[in-house]
Amino acid sequence: MSAPSERPKSVATEAQDYGESYFQSHLGSDEPYDWGSPHWRTFFIMVAERIRAVTNPSAVLDVGCARGLLVQALCEQGVDAYGIDVSHHAIDTAHPNVASRLSVGSAEEITGSWDLITCIEVLEHMAPTDAERAIDSMCAASDRVLLSSTPTNFTEPTHVNVREPAAWAASFAERGFFRRTDVDLSFLAPWAVLFERADVSTRDLVYRYEHYAYPMRVEVLEKRAALLDAYRKMASRGFQSRLDEVIAANLDLRHKLLTSRDHAIGAEAEAGEWRRRHEEAVAELDETRGHLHRALTSKTWRVGRTIAYPLAKLRERHR
């Protein structure tokens, strides 16, 4: 066992982790991740339209742009969009129409000033300290950051820094950025959020979040009550007993199926034994026929037949 000081404090991905194989197998679709894919093109055009409608940005930087699909979609909406990504492969394989707007770069070293920065499914790929530096960099370059970072996908090998949305919100709050509770980005992902620089009092901040959270809590409680009421009505009408009967019948059918399968396996084994015996009998018959044929065609048989033939004729005459 290694000493505590020798253990890695965090895990970080590298640019070479995002090569051709990554884009072929890690992006959640059977279609190629490029502008020629109807699935991805339609998705990013929809996202670009909604971003433009919600934020009306003039200049956008997409941090972790991959092959620049969002950049290309935003440009088609008339937005002056650019993108950076650590993957040389992604930038080199971008569509020609958008290639000049993309460059290899780190989220920790953003240059320029932008009306909006988008960072979609990127921070979970970065080591915690690198992700914090990326947030510093984004907050220094823009007053608005559209962030989406999965809180649940732990199976993806390059997801080394998966956090709950509250953790990201706290990090942005430390830098004076707060959720725009009036903006719904669920068209992108349930956890997507628009952070904006704001000088708000504690009172206004509490009001904003309570105003945002209260309707959802009421909705959840009402749906729970409706679900419980539906369950009670089903139980009172005998649905539970009927369900128990169906479950019992299903178990009985399963038992019969297994029994039938066992019988079928036994019958198949018996049929195999009879097939083997038949094949042995056929082989034995073929062998006997061979012996008989060789005997009938042998010289000894022909000589014996020549000698026996006159004797047989003589016996016929004296009958």
PDB file of C-alpha atoms in Angstrom:
ATOM      1  CA  MET A   1       0.000   0.000   0.000  1.00  0.00           C
ATOM      2  CA  SER A   2       1.341   3.405  -0.953  1.00  0.00           C
ATOM      3  CA  ALA A   3       1.831   6.124   1.612  1.00  0.00           C
ATOM      4  CA  PRO A   4      -0.867   8.838   1.746  1.00  0.00           C
ATOM      5  CA  SER A   5       1.545  11.381   0.268  1.00  0.00           C
ATOM      6  CA  GLU A   6       2.072   9.125  -2.769  1.00  0.00           C
ATOM      7  CA  ARG A   7      -1.601   8.767  -3.611  1.00  0.00           C
ATOM      8  CA  PRO A   8      -3.001  11.006  -6.364  1.00  0.00           C
ATOM      9  CA  LYS A   9      -4.985  13.909  -4.930  1.00  0.00           C
ATOM     10  CA  SER A  10      -7.156  14.096  -8.050  1.00  0.00           C
ATOM     11  CA  VAL A  11      -7.568  12.555 -11.477  1.00  0.00           C
ATOM     12  CA  ALA A  12      -7.342  14.636 -14.625  1.00  0.00           C
ATOM     13  CA  THR A  13      -7.962  13.826 -18.269  1.00  0.00           C
ATOM     14  CA  GLU A  14      -5.610  14.852 -21.054  1.00  0.00           C
ATOM     15  CA  ALA A  15      -6.080  16.150 -24.596  1.00  0.00           C
ATOM     16  CA  GLN A  16      -5.212  12.774 -26.113  1.00  0.00           C
ATOM     17  CA  ASP A  17      -8.145  11.216 -24.248  1.00  0.00           C
ATOM     18  CA  TYR A  18     -10.426  12.964 -26.741  1.00  0.00           C
ATOM     19  CA  GLY A  19      -9.267  11.421 -29.989  1.00  0.00           C
ATOM     20  CA  GLU A  20     -11.109   9.580 -32.730  1.00  0.00           C
ATOM     21  CA  SER A  21     -12.235   6.681 -30.525  1.00  0.00           C
ATOM     22  CA  TYR A  22     -13.813   9.078 -28.013  1.00  0.00           C
ATOM     23  CA  PHE A  23     -15.943  10.761 -30.667  1.00  0.00           C
ATOM     24  CA  GLN A  24     -16.950   7.392 -32.084  1.00  0.00           C
ATOM     25  CA  SER A  25     -18.192   5.826 -28.876  1.00  0.00           C
ATOM     26  CA  HIS A  26     -18.742   8.241 -25.983  1.00  0.00           C
ATOM     27  CA  LEU A  27     -21.328  10.795 -27.078  1.00  0.00           C
ATOM     28  CA  GLY A  28     -24.653   9.016 -26.631  1.00  0.00           C
ATOM     29  CA  SER A  29     -25.722   8.400 -30.232  1.00  0.00           C
ATOM     30  CA  ASP A  30     -25.148   5.814 -32.937  1.00  0.00           C
ATOM     31  CA  GLU A  31     -24.744   8.613 -35.485  1.00  0.00           C
ATOM     32  CA  PRO A  32     -21.347  10.231 -36.118  1.00  0.00           C
ATOM     33  CA  TYR A  33     -20.749  13.360 -34.062  1.00  0.00           C
ATOM     34  CA  ASP A  34     -20.504  15.845 -36.916  1.00  0.00           C
ATOM     35  CA  TRP A  35     -22.561  18.395 -38.817  1.00  0.00           C
ATOM     36  CA  GLY A  36     -23.545  15.793 -41.401  1.00  0.00           C
ATOM     37  CA  SER A  37     -25.504  13.827 -38.810  1.00  0.00           C
ATOM     38  CA  PRO A  38     -29.250  14.671 -38.950  1.00  0.00           C
ATOM     39  CA  HIS A  39     -29.585  13.862 -35.245  1.00  0.00           C
ATOM     40  CA  TRP A  40     -26.821  16.170 -34.028  1.00  0.00           C
ATOM     41  CA  ARG A  41     -27.496  18.918 -36.558  1.00  0.00           C
ATOM     42  CA  THR A  42     -31.183  19.071 -35.620  1.00  0.00           C
ATOM     43  CA  PHE A  43     -30.361  19.038 -31.911  1.00  0.00           C
ATOM     44  CA  PHE A  44     -27.818  21.858 -32.028  1.00  0.00           C
ATOM     45  CA  ILE A  45     -29.943  24.014 -34.320  1.00  0.00           C
ATOM     46  CA  MET A  46     -32.754  23.712 -31.766  1.00  0.00           C
ATOM     47  CA  VAL A  47     -30.373  24.574 -28.915  1.00  0.00           C
ATOM     48  CA  ALA A  48     -28.962  27.561 -30.809  1.00  0.00           C
ATOM     49  CA  GLU A  49     -32.445  28.886 -31.563  1.00  0.00           C
ATOM     50  CA  ARG A  50     -33.454  28.640 -27.913  1.00  0.00           C
ATOM     51  CA  ILE A  51     -30.200  30.215 -26.658  1.00  0.00           C
ATOM     52  CA  ARG A  52     -30.669  33.116 -29.046  1.00  0.00           C
ATOM     53  CA  ALA A  53     -34.300  33.544 -27.979  1.00  0.00           C
ATOM     54  CA  VAL A  54     -33.484  33.421 -24.264  1.00  0.00           C
ATOM     55  CA  THR A  55     -30.239  35.413 -24.097  1.00  0.00           C
ATOM     56  CA  ASN A  56     -30.049  37.321 -27.417  1.00  0.00           C
ATOM     57  CA  PRO A  57     -26.234  37.255 -27.403  1.00  0.00           C
ATOM     58  CA  SER A  58     -24.035  39.182 -29.800  1.00  0.00           C
ATOM     59  CA  ALA A  59     -20.694  37.404 -29.281  1.00  0.00           C
ATOM     60  CA  VAL A  60     -20.489  33.868 -27.869  1.00  0.00           C
ATOM     61  CA  LEU A  61     -17.560  31.673 -26.893  1.00  0.00           C
ATOM     62  CA  ASP A  62     -18.293  27.960 -26.599  1.00  0.00           C
ATOM     63  CA  VAL A  63     -15.797  26.503 -24.125  1.00  0.00           C
ATOM     64  CA  GLY A  64     -15.160  22.829 -24.870  1.00  0.00           C
ATOM     65  CA  CYS A  65     -16.700  23.170 -28.314  1.00  0.00           C
ATOM     66  CA  ALA A  66     -15.551  19.758 -29.638  1.00  0.00           C
ATOM     67  CA  ARG A  67     -16.134  19.873 -33.410  1.00  0.00           C
ATOM     68  CA  GLY A  68     -17.983  23.169 -33.180  1.00  0.00           C
ATOM     69  CA  LEU A  69     -21.536  22.024 -33.818  1.00  0.00           C
ATOM     70  CA  LEU A  70     -23.052  24.606 -31.468  1.00  0.00           C
ATOM     71  CA  VAL A  71     -20.788  27.319 -32.898  1.00  0.00           C
ATOM     72  CA  GLN A  72     -21.935  26.464 -36.407  1.00  0.00           C
ATOM     73  CA  ALA A  73     -25.593  26.435 -35.362  1.00  0.00           C
ATOM     74  CA  LEU A  74     -25.254  29.812 -33.609  1.00  0.00           C
ATOM     75  CA  CYS A  75     -23.571  31.312 -36.669  1.00  0.00           C
ATOM     76  CA  GLU A  76     -26.530  30.196 -38.764  1.00  0.00           C
ATOM     77  CA  GLN A  77     -28.696  32.164 -36.313  1.00  0.00           C
ATOM     78  CA  GLY A  78     -26.642  35.284 -37.001  1.00  0.00           C
ATOM     79  CA  VAL A  79     -24.613  35.113 -33.784  1.00  0.00           C
ATOM     80  CA  ASP A  80     -20.879  35.880 -33.865  1.00  0.00           C
ATOM     81  CA  ALA A  81     -19.753  32.628 -32.247  1.00  0.00           C
ATOM     82  CA  TYR A  82     -16.362  31.020 -31.665  1.00  0.00           C
ATOM     83  CA  GLY A  83     -15.126  27.932 -29.857  1.00  0.00           C
ATOM     84  CA  ILE A  84     -12.118  26.459 -28.070  1.00  0.00           C
ATOM     85  CA  ASP A  85     -11.296  22.873 -27.142  1.00  0.00           C
ATOM     86  CA  VAL A  86      -8.260  20.991 -25.825  1.00  0.00           C
ATOM     87  CA  SER A  87      -8.693  18.237 -28.420  1.00  0.00           C
ATOM     88  CA  HIS A  88      -6.548  18.714 -31.522  1.00  0.00           C
ATOM     89  CA  HIS A  89      -8.501  15.887 -33.152  1.00  0.00           C
ATOM     90  CA  ALA A  90     -11.826  17.676 -32.609  1.00  0.00           C
ATOM     91  CA  ILE A  91     -10.591  20.961 -34.076  1.00  0.00           C
ATOM     92  CA  ASP A  92      -8.860  19.245 -37.006  1.00  0.00           C
ATOM     93  CA  THR A  93     -12.024  17.324 -37.954  1.00  0.00           C
ATOM     94  CA  ALA A  94     -14.452  20.248 -37.704  1.00  0.00           C
ATOM     95  CA  HIS A  95     -16.713  21.177 -40.629  1.00  0.00           C
ATOM     96  CA  PRO A  96     -14.968  23.505 -43.133  1.00  0.00           C
ATOM     97  CA  ASN A  97     -17.685  26.142 -42.702  1.00  0.00           C
ATOM     98  CA  VAL A  98     -16.800  26.616 -39.038  1.00  0.00           C
ATOM     99  CA  ALA A  99     -13.140  25.555 -38.839  1.00  0.00           C
ATOM    100  CA  SER A 100     -11.806  29.132 -38.932  1.00  0.00           C
ATOM    101  CA  ARG A 101     -13.837  29.981 -35.822  1.00  0.00           C
ATOM    102  CA  LEU A 102     -12.393  27.173 -33.722  1.00  0.00           C
ATOM    103  CA  SER A 103      -9.029  26.889 -32.012  1.00  0.00           C
ATOM    104  CA  VAL A 104      -7.183  24.611 -29.638  1.00  0.00           C
ATOM    105  CA  GLY A 105      -7.325  26.146 -26.194  1.00  0.00           C
ATOM    106  CA  SER A 106      -7.907  25.520 -22.502  1.00  0.00           C
ATOM    107  CA  ALA A 107     -10.941  26.544 -20.485  1.00  0.00           C
ATOM    108  CA  GLU A 108      -8.493  27.856 -17.900  1.00  0.00           C
ATOM    109  CA  GLU A 109      -6.990  30.420 -20.271  1.00  0.00           C
ATOM    110  CA  ILE A 110      -9.832  32.296 -21.949  1.00  0.00           C
ATOM    111  CA  THR A 111      -8.951  35.523 -23.709  1.00  0.00           C
ATOM    112  CA  GLY A 112     -11.163  38.367 -24.848  1.00  0.00           C
ATOM    113  CA  SER A 113     -14.528  39.598 -23.657  1.00  0.00           C
ATOM    114  CA  TRP A 114     -17.745  37.815 -24.517  1.00  0.00           C
ATOM    115  CA  ASP A 115     -21.428  38.612 -24.242  1.00  0.00           C
ATOM    116  CA  LEU A 116     -22.113  34.972 -23.365  1.00  0.00           C
ATOM    117  CA  ILE A 117     -19.958  31.940 -22.631  1.00  0.00           C
ATOM    118  CA  THR A 118     -21.404  28.468 -23.065  1.00  0.00           C
ATOM    119  CA  CYS A 119     -19.830  25.494 -21.307  1.00  0.00           C
ATOM    120  CA  ILE A 120     -21.786  22.333 -22.045  1.00  0.00           C
ATOM    121  CA  GLU A 121     -20.754  19.019 -20.463  1.00  0.00           C
ATOM    122  CA  VAL A 122     -17.137  20.082 -19.951  1.00  0.00           C
ATOM    123  CA  LEU A 123     -16.309  20.724 -16.285  1.00  0.00           C
ATOM    124  CA  GLU A 124     -17.009  17.128 -15.251  1.00  0.00           C
ATOM    125  CA  HIS A 125     -14.069  16.139 -17.474  1.00  0.00           C
ATOM    126  CA  MET A 126     -11.645  18.352 -15.553  1.00  0.00           C
ATOM    127  CA  ALA A 127      -9.829  17.846 -12.263  1.00  0.00           C
ATOM    128  CA  PRO A 128     -11.497  19.835  -9.437  1.00  0.00           C
ATOM    129  CA  THR A 129      -8.744  22.465  -9.231  1.00  0.00           C
ATOM    130  CA  ASP A 130      -8.697  22.839 -13.024  1.00  0.00           C
ATOM    131  CA  ALA A 131     -12.485  23.215 -13.078  1.00  0.00           C
ATOM    132  CA  GLU A 132     -12.298  26.001 -10.488  1.00  0.00           C
ATOM    133  CA  ARG A 133      -9.678  27.797 -12.592  1.00  0.00           C
ATOM    134  CA  ALA A 134     -11.932  27.393 -15.613  1.00  0.00           C
ATOM    135  CA  ILE A 135     -14.792  29.014 -13.692  1.00  0.00           C
ATOM    136  CA  ASP A 136     -12.455  31.868 -12.750  1.00  0.00           C
ATOM    137  CA  SER A 137     -11.525  32.289 -16.395  1.00  0.00           C
ATOM    138  CA  MET A 138     -15.118  32.231 -17.645  1.00  0.00           C
ATOM    139  CA  CYS A 139     -16.325  34.674 -15.004  1.00  0.00           C
ATOM    140  CA  ALA A 140     -13.493  37.064 -15.899  1.00  0.00           C
ATOM    141  CA  ALA A 141     -14.363  36.981 -19.606  1.00  0.00           C
ATOM    142  CA  SER A 142     -18.156  37.363 -19.453  1.00  0.00           C
ATOM    143  CA  ASP A 143     -21.042  38.470 -17.271  1.00  0.00           C
ATOM    144  CA  ARG A 144     -23.135  35.463 -18.352  1.00  0.00           C
ATOM    145  CA  VAL A 145     -22.222  31.783 -18.363  1.00  0.00           C
ATOM    146  CA  LEU A 146     -24.510  29.044 -19.628  1.00  0.00           C
ATOM    147  CA  LEU A 147     -23.433  25.889 -17.811  1.00  0.00           C
ATOM    148  CA  SER A 148     -24.478  22.276 -18.197  1.00  0.00           C
ATOM    149  CA  SER A 149     -22.646  19.506 -16.338  1.00  0.00           C
ATOM    150  CA  THR A 150     -24.158  16.075 -15.750  1.00  0.00           C
ATOM    151  CA  PRO A 151     -24.694  15.215 -12.073  1.00  0.00           C
ATOM    152  CA  THR A 152     -25.267  11.497 -12.638  1.00  0.00           C
ATOM    153  CA  ASN A 153     -23.168   9.989 -15.429  1.00  0.00           C
ATOM    154  CA  PHE A 154     -20.403   8.271 -13.473  1.00  0.00           C
ATOM    155  CA  THR A 155     -19.868   5.455 -15.986  1.00  0.00           C
ATOM    156  CA  GLU A 156     -18.213   7.642 -18.634  1.00  0.00           C
ATOM    157  CA  PRO A 157     -14.442   7.066 -18.135  1.00  0.00           C
ATOM    158  CA  THR A 158     -13.510  10.713 -18.684  1.00  0.00           C
ATOM    159  CA  HIS A 159     -16.017  12.027 -16.127  1.00  0.00           C
ATOM    160  CA  VAL A 160     -13.557  12.573 -13.288  1.00  0.00           C
ATOM    161  CA  ASN A 161     -15.327  15.468 -11.554  1.00  0.00           C
ATOM    162  CA  VAL A 162     -19.081  14.847 -11.469  1.00  0.00           C
ATOM    163  CA  ARG A 163     -20.867  17.212  -9.070  1.00  0.00           C
ATOM    164  CA  GLU A 164     -24.415  18.083  -8.163  1.00  0.00           C
ATOM    165  CA  PRO A 165     -25.798  21.329  -9.631  1.00  0.00           C
ATOM    166  CA  ALA A 166     -25.762  22.892  -6.153  1.00  0.00           C
ATOM    167  CA  ALA A 167     -21.978  22.520  -5.989  1.00  0.00           C
ATOM    168  CA  TRP A 168     -21.475  24.342  -9.282  1.00  0.00           C
ATOM    169  CA  ALA A 169     -23.960  27.027  -8.228  1.00  0.00           C
ATOM    170  CA  ALA A 170     -21.992  27.570  -5.021  1.00  0.00           C
ATOM    171  CA  SER A 171     -18.745  27.935  -6.974  1.00  0.00           C
ATOM    172  CA  PHE A 172     -20.284  30.574  -9.227  1.00  0.00           C
ATOM    173  CA  ALA A 173     -21.846  32.344  -6.239  1.00  0.00           C
ATOM    174  CA  GLU A 174     -18.367  32.751  -4.752  1.00  0.00           C
ATOM    175  CA  ARG A 175     -17.544  34.822  -7.831  1.00  0.00           C
ATOM    176  CA  GLY A 176     -20.717  36.911  -7.743  1.00  0.00           C
ATOM    177  CA  PHE A 177     -22.668  34.885 -10.328  1.00  0.00           C
ATOM    178  CA  PHE A 178     -26.175  33.619  -9.570  1.00  0.00           C
ATOM    179  CA  ARG A 179     -28.808  31.516 -11.319  1.00  0.00           C
ATOM    180  CA  ARG A 180     -31.245  33.325 -13.556  1.00  0.00           C
ATOM    181  CA  THR A 181     -34.331  31.732 -12.056  1.00  0.00           C
ATOM    182  CA  ASP A 182     -36.506  33.230 -14.781  1.00  0.00           C
ATOM    183  CA  VAL A 183     -34.678  31.312 -17.528  1.00  0.00           C
ATOM    184  CA  ASP A 184     -35.604  27.692 -18.259  1.00  0.00           C
ATOM    185  CA  LEU A 185     -32.865  25.745 -20.043  1.00  0.00           C
ATOM    186  CA  SER A 186     -34.464  22.308 -19.779  1.00  0.00           C
ATOM    187  CA  PHE A 187     -34.456  22.154 -23.588  1.00  0.00           C
ATOM    188  CA  LEU A 188     -30.728  21.482 -23.204  1.00  0.00           C
ATOM    189  CA  ALA A 189     -30.652  19.384 -20.019  1.00  0.00           C
ATOM    190  CA  PRO A 190     -32.566  19.270 -16.705  1.00  0.00           C
ATOM    191  CA  TRP A 191     -29.449  20.566 -14.913  1.00  0.00           C
ATOM    192  CA  ALA A 192     -28.538  23.323 -17.392  1.00  0.00           C
ATOM    193  CA  VAL A 193     -28.460  26.811 -15.858  1.00  0.00           C
ATOM    194  CA  LEU A 194     -27.697  30.380 -16.860  1.00  0.00           C
ATOM    195  CA  PHE A 195     -25.450  32.146 -14.338  1.00  0.00           C
ATOM    196  CA  GLU A 196     -25.232  35.925 -14.443  1.00  0.00           C
ATOM    197  CA  ARG A 197     -23.097  38.426 -12.589  1.00  0.00           C
ATOM    198  CA  ALA A 198     -25.350  40.267 -10.158  1.00  0.00           C
ATOM    199  CA  ASP A 199     -24.951  42.568  -7.178  1.00  0.00           C
ATOM    200  CA  VAL A 200     -27.937  41.408  -5.155  1.00  0.00           C
ATOM    201  CA  SER A 201     -28.775  41.740  -1.494  1.00  0.00           C
ATOM    202  CA  THR A 202     -29.319  38.696   0.678  1.00  0.00           C
ATOM    203  CA  ARG A 203     -33.008  39.525   0.839  1.00  0.00           C
ATOM    204  CA  ASP A 204     -33.388  39.726  -2.933  1.00  0.00           C
ATOM    205  CA  LEU A 205     -31.417  36.530  -3.405  1.00  0.00           C
ATOM    206  CA  VAL A 206     -33.565  34.631  -0.903  1.00  0.00           C
ATOM    207  CA  TYR A 207     -36.723  35.968  -2.536  1.00  0.00           C
ATOM    208  CA  ARG A 208     -35.482  34.936  -5.975  1.00  0.00           C
ATOM    209  CA  TYR A 209     -34.722  31.352  -4.960  1.00  0.00           C
ATOM    210  CA  GLU A 210     -37.873  30.945  -2.862  1.00  0.00           C
ATOM    211  CA  HIS A 211     -39.956  32.275  -5.731  1.00  0.00           C
ATOM    212  CA  TYR A 212     -38.253  29.731  -7.972  1.00  0.00           C
ATOM    213  CA  ALA A 213     -38.504  26.752  -5.614  1.00  0.00           C
ATOM    214  CA  TYR A 214     -41.989  27.179  -4.104  1.00  0.00           C
ATOM    215  CA  PRO A 215     -44.090  26.349  -7.213  1.00  0.00           C
ATOM    216  CA  MET A 216     -42.047  23.209  -7.822  1.00  0.00           C
ATOM    217  CA  ARG A 217     -42.493  22.066  -4.226  1.00  0.00           C
ATOM    218  CA  VAL A 218     -46.240  22.620  -4.445  1.00  0.00           C
ATOM    219  CA  GLU A 219     -46.338  20.664  -7.710  1.00  0.00           C
ATOM    220  CA  VAL A 220     -44.400  17.760  -6.180  1.00  0.00           C
ATOM    221  CA  LEU A 221     -46.686  17.631  -3.136  1.00  0.00           C
ATOM    222  CA  GLU A 222     -49.825  17.737  -5.281  1.00  0.00           C
ATOM    223  CA  LYS A 223     -48.539  14.939  -7.507  1.00  0.00           C
ATOM    224  CA  ARG A 224     -47.628  12.840  -4.481  1.00  0.00           C
ATOM    225  CA  ALA A 225     -51.113  13.346  -3.058  1.00  0.00           C
ATOM    226  CA  ALA A 226     -52.711  12.422  -6.399  1.00  0.00           C
ATOM    227  CA  LEU A 227     -50.569   9.292  -6.638  1.00  0.00           C
ATOM    228  CA  LEU A 228     -51.485   8.215  -3.108  1.00  0.00           C
ATOM    229  CA  ASP A 229     -55.170   8.854  -3.795  1.00  0.00           C
ATOM    230  CA  ALA A 230     -55.039   6.783  -6.988  1.00  0.00           C
ATOM    231  CA  TYR A 231     -53.339   3.951  -5.098  1.00  0.00           C
ATOM    232  CA  ARG A 232     -56.011   3.970  -2.391  1.00  0.00           C
ATOM    233  CA  LYS A 233     -58.812   3.907  -4.968  1.00  0.00           C
ATOM    234  CA  MET A 234     -57.217   0.963  -6.724  1.00  0.00           C
ATOM    235  CA  ALA A 235     -56.820  -0.880  -3.434  1.00  0.00           C
ATOM    236  CA  SER A 236     -60.429  -0.213  -2.389  1.00  0.00           C
ATOM    237  CA  ARG A 237     -61.772  -1.578  -5.688  1.00  0.00           C
ATOM    238  CA  GLY A 238     -59.986  -4.863  -5.343  1.00  0.00           C
ATOM    239  CA  PHE A 239     -57.252  -4.093  -7.820  1.00  0.00           C
ATOM    240  CA  GLN A 240     -54.647  -5.335  -5.366  1.00  0.00           C
ATOM    241  CA  SER A 241     -56.249  -8.765  -5.056  1.00  0.00           C
ATOM    242  CA  ARG A 242     -56.569  -8.957  -8.830  1.00  0.00           C
ATOM    243  CA  LEU A 243     -52.925  -7.966  -9.141  1.00  0.00           C
ATOM    244  CA  ASP A 244     -51.992 -10.724  -6.696  1.00  0.00           C
ATOM    245  CA  GLU A 245     -53.954 -13.203  -8.827  1.00  0.00           C
ATOM    246  CA  VAL A 246     -52.161 -12.088 -11.969  1.00  0.00           C
ATOM    247  CA  ILE A 247     -48.800 -12.395 -10.230  1.00  0.00           C
ATOM    248  CA  ALA A 248     -49.686 -15.893  -8.983  1.00  0.00           C
ATOM    249  CA  ALA A 249     -50.863 -16.931 -12.452  1.00  0.00           C
ATOM    250  CA  ASN A 250     -47.674 -15.570 -13.939  1.00  0.00           C
ATOM    251  CA  LEU A 251     -45.586 -17.601 -11.476  1.00  0.00           C
ATOM    252  CA  ASP A 252     -47.608 -20.730 -12.293  1.00  0.00           C
ATOM    253  CA  LEU A 253     -47.098 -20.212 -16.020  1.00  0.00           C
ATOM    254  CA  ARG A 254     -43.406 -19.693 -15.423  1.00  0.00           C
ATOM    255  CA  HIS A 255     -43.252 -22.989 -13.493  1.00  0.00           C
ATOM    256  CA  LYS A 256     -45.073 -24.808 -16.296  1.00  0.00           C
ATOM    257  CA  LEU A 257     -42.753 -23.263 -18.853  1.00  0.00           C
ATOM    258  CA  LEU A 258     -39.690 -24.429 -16.939  1.00  0.00           C
ATOM    259  CA  THR A 259     -41.200 -27.917 -16.561  1.00  0.00           C
ATOM    260  CA  SER A 260     -41.979 -28.071 -20.279  1.00  0.00           C
ATOM    261  CA  ARG A 261     -38.464 -26.941 -21.048  1.00  0.00           C
ATOM    262  CA  ASP A 262     -37.068 -29.742 -18.853  1.00  0.00           C
ATOM    263  CA  HIS A 263     -39.257 -32.284 -20.665  1.00  0.00           C
ATOM    264  CA  ALA A 264     -38.152 -30.904 -24.004  1.00  0.00           C
ATOM    265  CA  ILE A 265     -34.513 -31.168 -22.992  1.00  0.00           C
ATOM    266  CA  GLY A 266     -35.080 -34.795 -21.907  1.00  0.00           C
ATOM    267  CA  ALA A 267     -36.891 -35.628 -25.149  1.00  0.00           C
ATOM    268  CA  GLU A 268     -34.130 -34.027 -27.148  1.00  0.00           C
ATOM    269  CA  ALA A 269     -31.536 -36.116 -25.302  1.00  0.00           C
ATOM    270  CA  GLU A 270     -33.546 -39.309 -25.935  1.00  0.00           C
ATOM    271  CA  ALA A 271     -33.946 -38.423 -29.600  1.00  0.00           C
ATOM    272  CA  GLY A 272     -30.211 -37.883 -29.794  1.00  0.00           C
ATOM    273  CA  GLU A 273     -29.589 -41.375 -28.384  1.00  0.00           C
ATOM    274  CA  TRP A 274     -31.912 -42.983 -30.941  1.00  0.00           C
ATOM    275  CA  ARG A 275     -30.269 -40.935 -33.682  1.00  0.00           C
ATOM    276  CA  ARG A 276     -26.886 -42.248 -32.569  1.00  0.00           C
ATOM    277  CA  ARG A 277     -28.124 -45.850 -32.596  1.00  0.00           C
ATOM    278  CA  HIS A 278     -29.623 -45.400 -36.059  1.00  0.00           C
ATOM    279  CA  GLU A 279     -26.355 -44.012 -37.377  1.00  0.00           C
ATOM    280  CA  GLU A 280     -24.466 -46.978 -35.883  1.00  0.00           C
ATOM    281  CA  ALA A 281     -26.917 -49.463 -37.489  1.00  0.00           C
ATOM    282  CA  VAL A 282     -26.602 -47.741 -40.875  1.00  0.00           C
ATOM    283  CA  ALA A 283     -22.818 -47.856 -40.585  1.00  0.00           C
ATOM    284  CA  GLU A 284     -22.933 -51.566 -39.677  1.00  0.00           C
ATOM    285  CA  LEU A 285     -25.268 -52.295 -42.605  1.00  0.00           C
ATOM    286  CA  ASP A 286     -22.983 -50.434 -44.999  1.00  0.00           C
ATOM    287  CA  GLU A 287     -20.020 -52.408 -43.689  1.00  0.00           C
ATOM    288  CA  THR A 288     -21.876 -55.740 -44.173  1.00  0.00           C
ATOM    289  CA  ARG A 289     -22.861 -54.765 -47.701  1.00  0.00           C
ATOM    290  CA  GLY A 290     -19.232 -53.985 -48.408  1.00  0.00           C
ATOM    291  CA  HIS A 291     -18.121 -57.362 -47.168  1.00  0.00           C
ATOM    292  CA  LEU A 292     -20.815 -59.073 -49.258  1.00  0.00           C
ATOM    293  CA  HIS A 293     -19.886 -57.113 -52.365  1.00  0.00           C
ATOM    294  CA  ARG A 294     -16.221 -57.976 -51.982  1.00  0.00           C
ATOM    295  CA  ALA A 295     -17.094 -61.635 -51.469  1.00  0.00           C
ATOM    296  CA  LEU A 296     -19.329 -61.769 -54.558  1.00  0.00           C
ATOM    297  CA  THR A 297     -16.727 -60.115 -56.727  1.00  0.00           C
ATOM    298  CA  SER A 298     -13.803 -62.198 -55.452  1.00  0.00           C
ATOM    299  CA  LYS A 299     -12.008 -64.839 -57.564  1.00  0.00           C
ATOM    300  CA  THR A 300     -12.845 -67.572 -55.038  1.00  0.00           C
ATOM    301  CA  TRP A 301     -16.562 -66.870 -55.400  1.00  0.00           C
ATOM    302  CA  ARG A 302     -16.395 -66.937 -59.202  1.00  0.00           C
ATOM    303  CA  VAL A 303     -14.473 -70.281 -59.268  1.00  0.00           C
ATOM    304  CA  GLY A 304     -16.831 -71.879 -56.753  1.00  0.00           C
ATOM    305  CA  ARG A 305     -19.834 -70.734 -58.708  1.00  0.00           C
ATOM    306  CA  THR A 306     -18.438 -72.253 -61.932  1.00  0.00           C
ATOM    307  CA  ILE A 307     -17.944 -75.631 -60.236  1.00  0.00           C
ATOM    308  CA  ALA A 308     -21.282 -75.613 -58.436  1.00  0.00           C
ATOM    309  CA  TYR A 309     -23.389 -74.613 -61.434  1.00  0.00           C
ATOM    310  CA  PRO A 310     -23.327 -78.019 -63.325  1.00  0.00           C
ATOM    311  CA  LEU A 311     -24.004 -79.874 -60.077  1.00  0.00           C
ATOM    312  CA  ALA A 312     -27.033 -77.710 -59.443  1.00  0.00           C
ATOM    313  CA  LYS A 313     -28.357 -78.420 -62.939  1.00  0.00           C
ATOM    314  CA  LEU A 314     -27.852 -82.203 -62.461  1.00  0.00           C
ATOM    315  CA  ARG A 315     -29.865 -82.094 -59.223  1.00  0.00           C
ATOM    316  CA  GLU A 316     -32.689 -80.359 -61.011  1.00  0.00           C
ATOM    317  CA  ARG A 317     -32.871 -83.141 -63.647  1.00  0.00           C
ATOM    318  CA  HIS A 318     -33.193 -85.914 -61.036  1.00  0.00           C
ATOM    319  CA  ARG A 319     -35.987 -84.286 -59.052  1.00  0.00           C
TER     320      ARG A 319
END
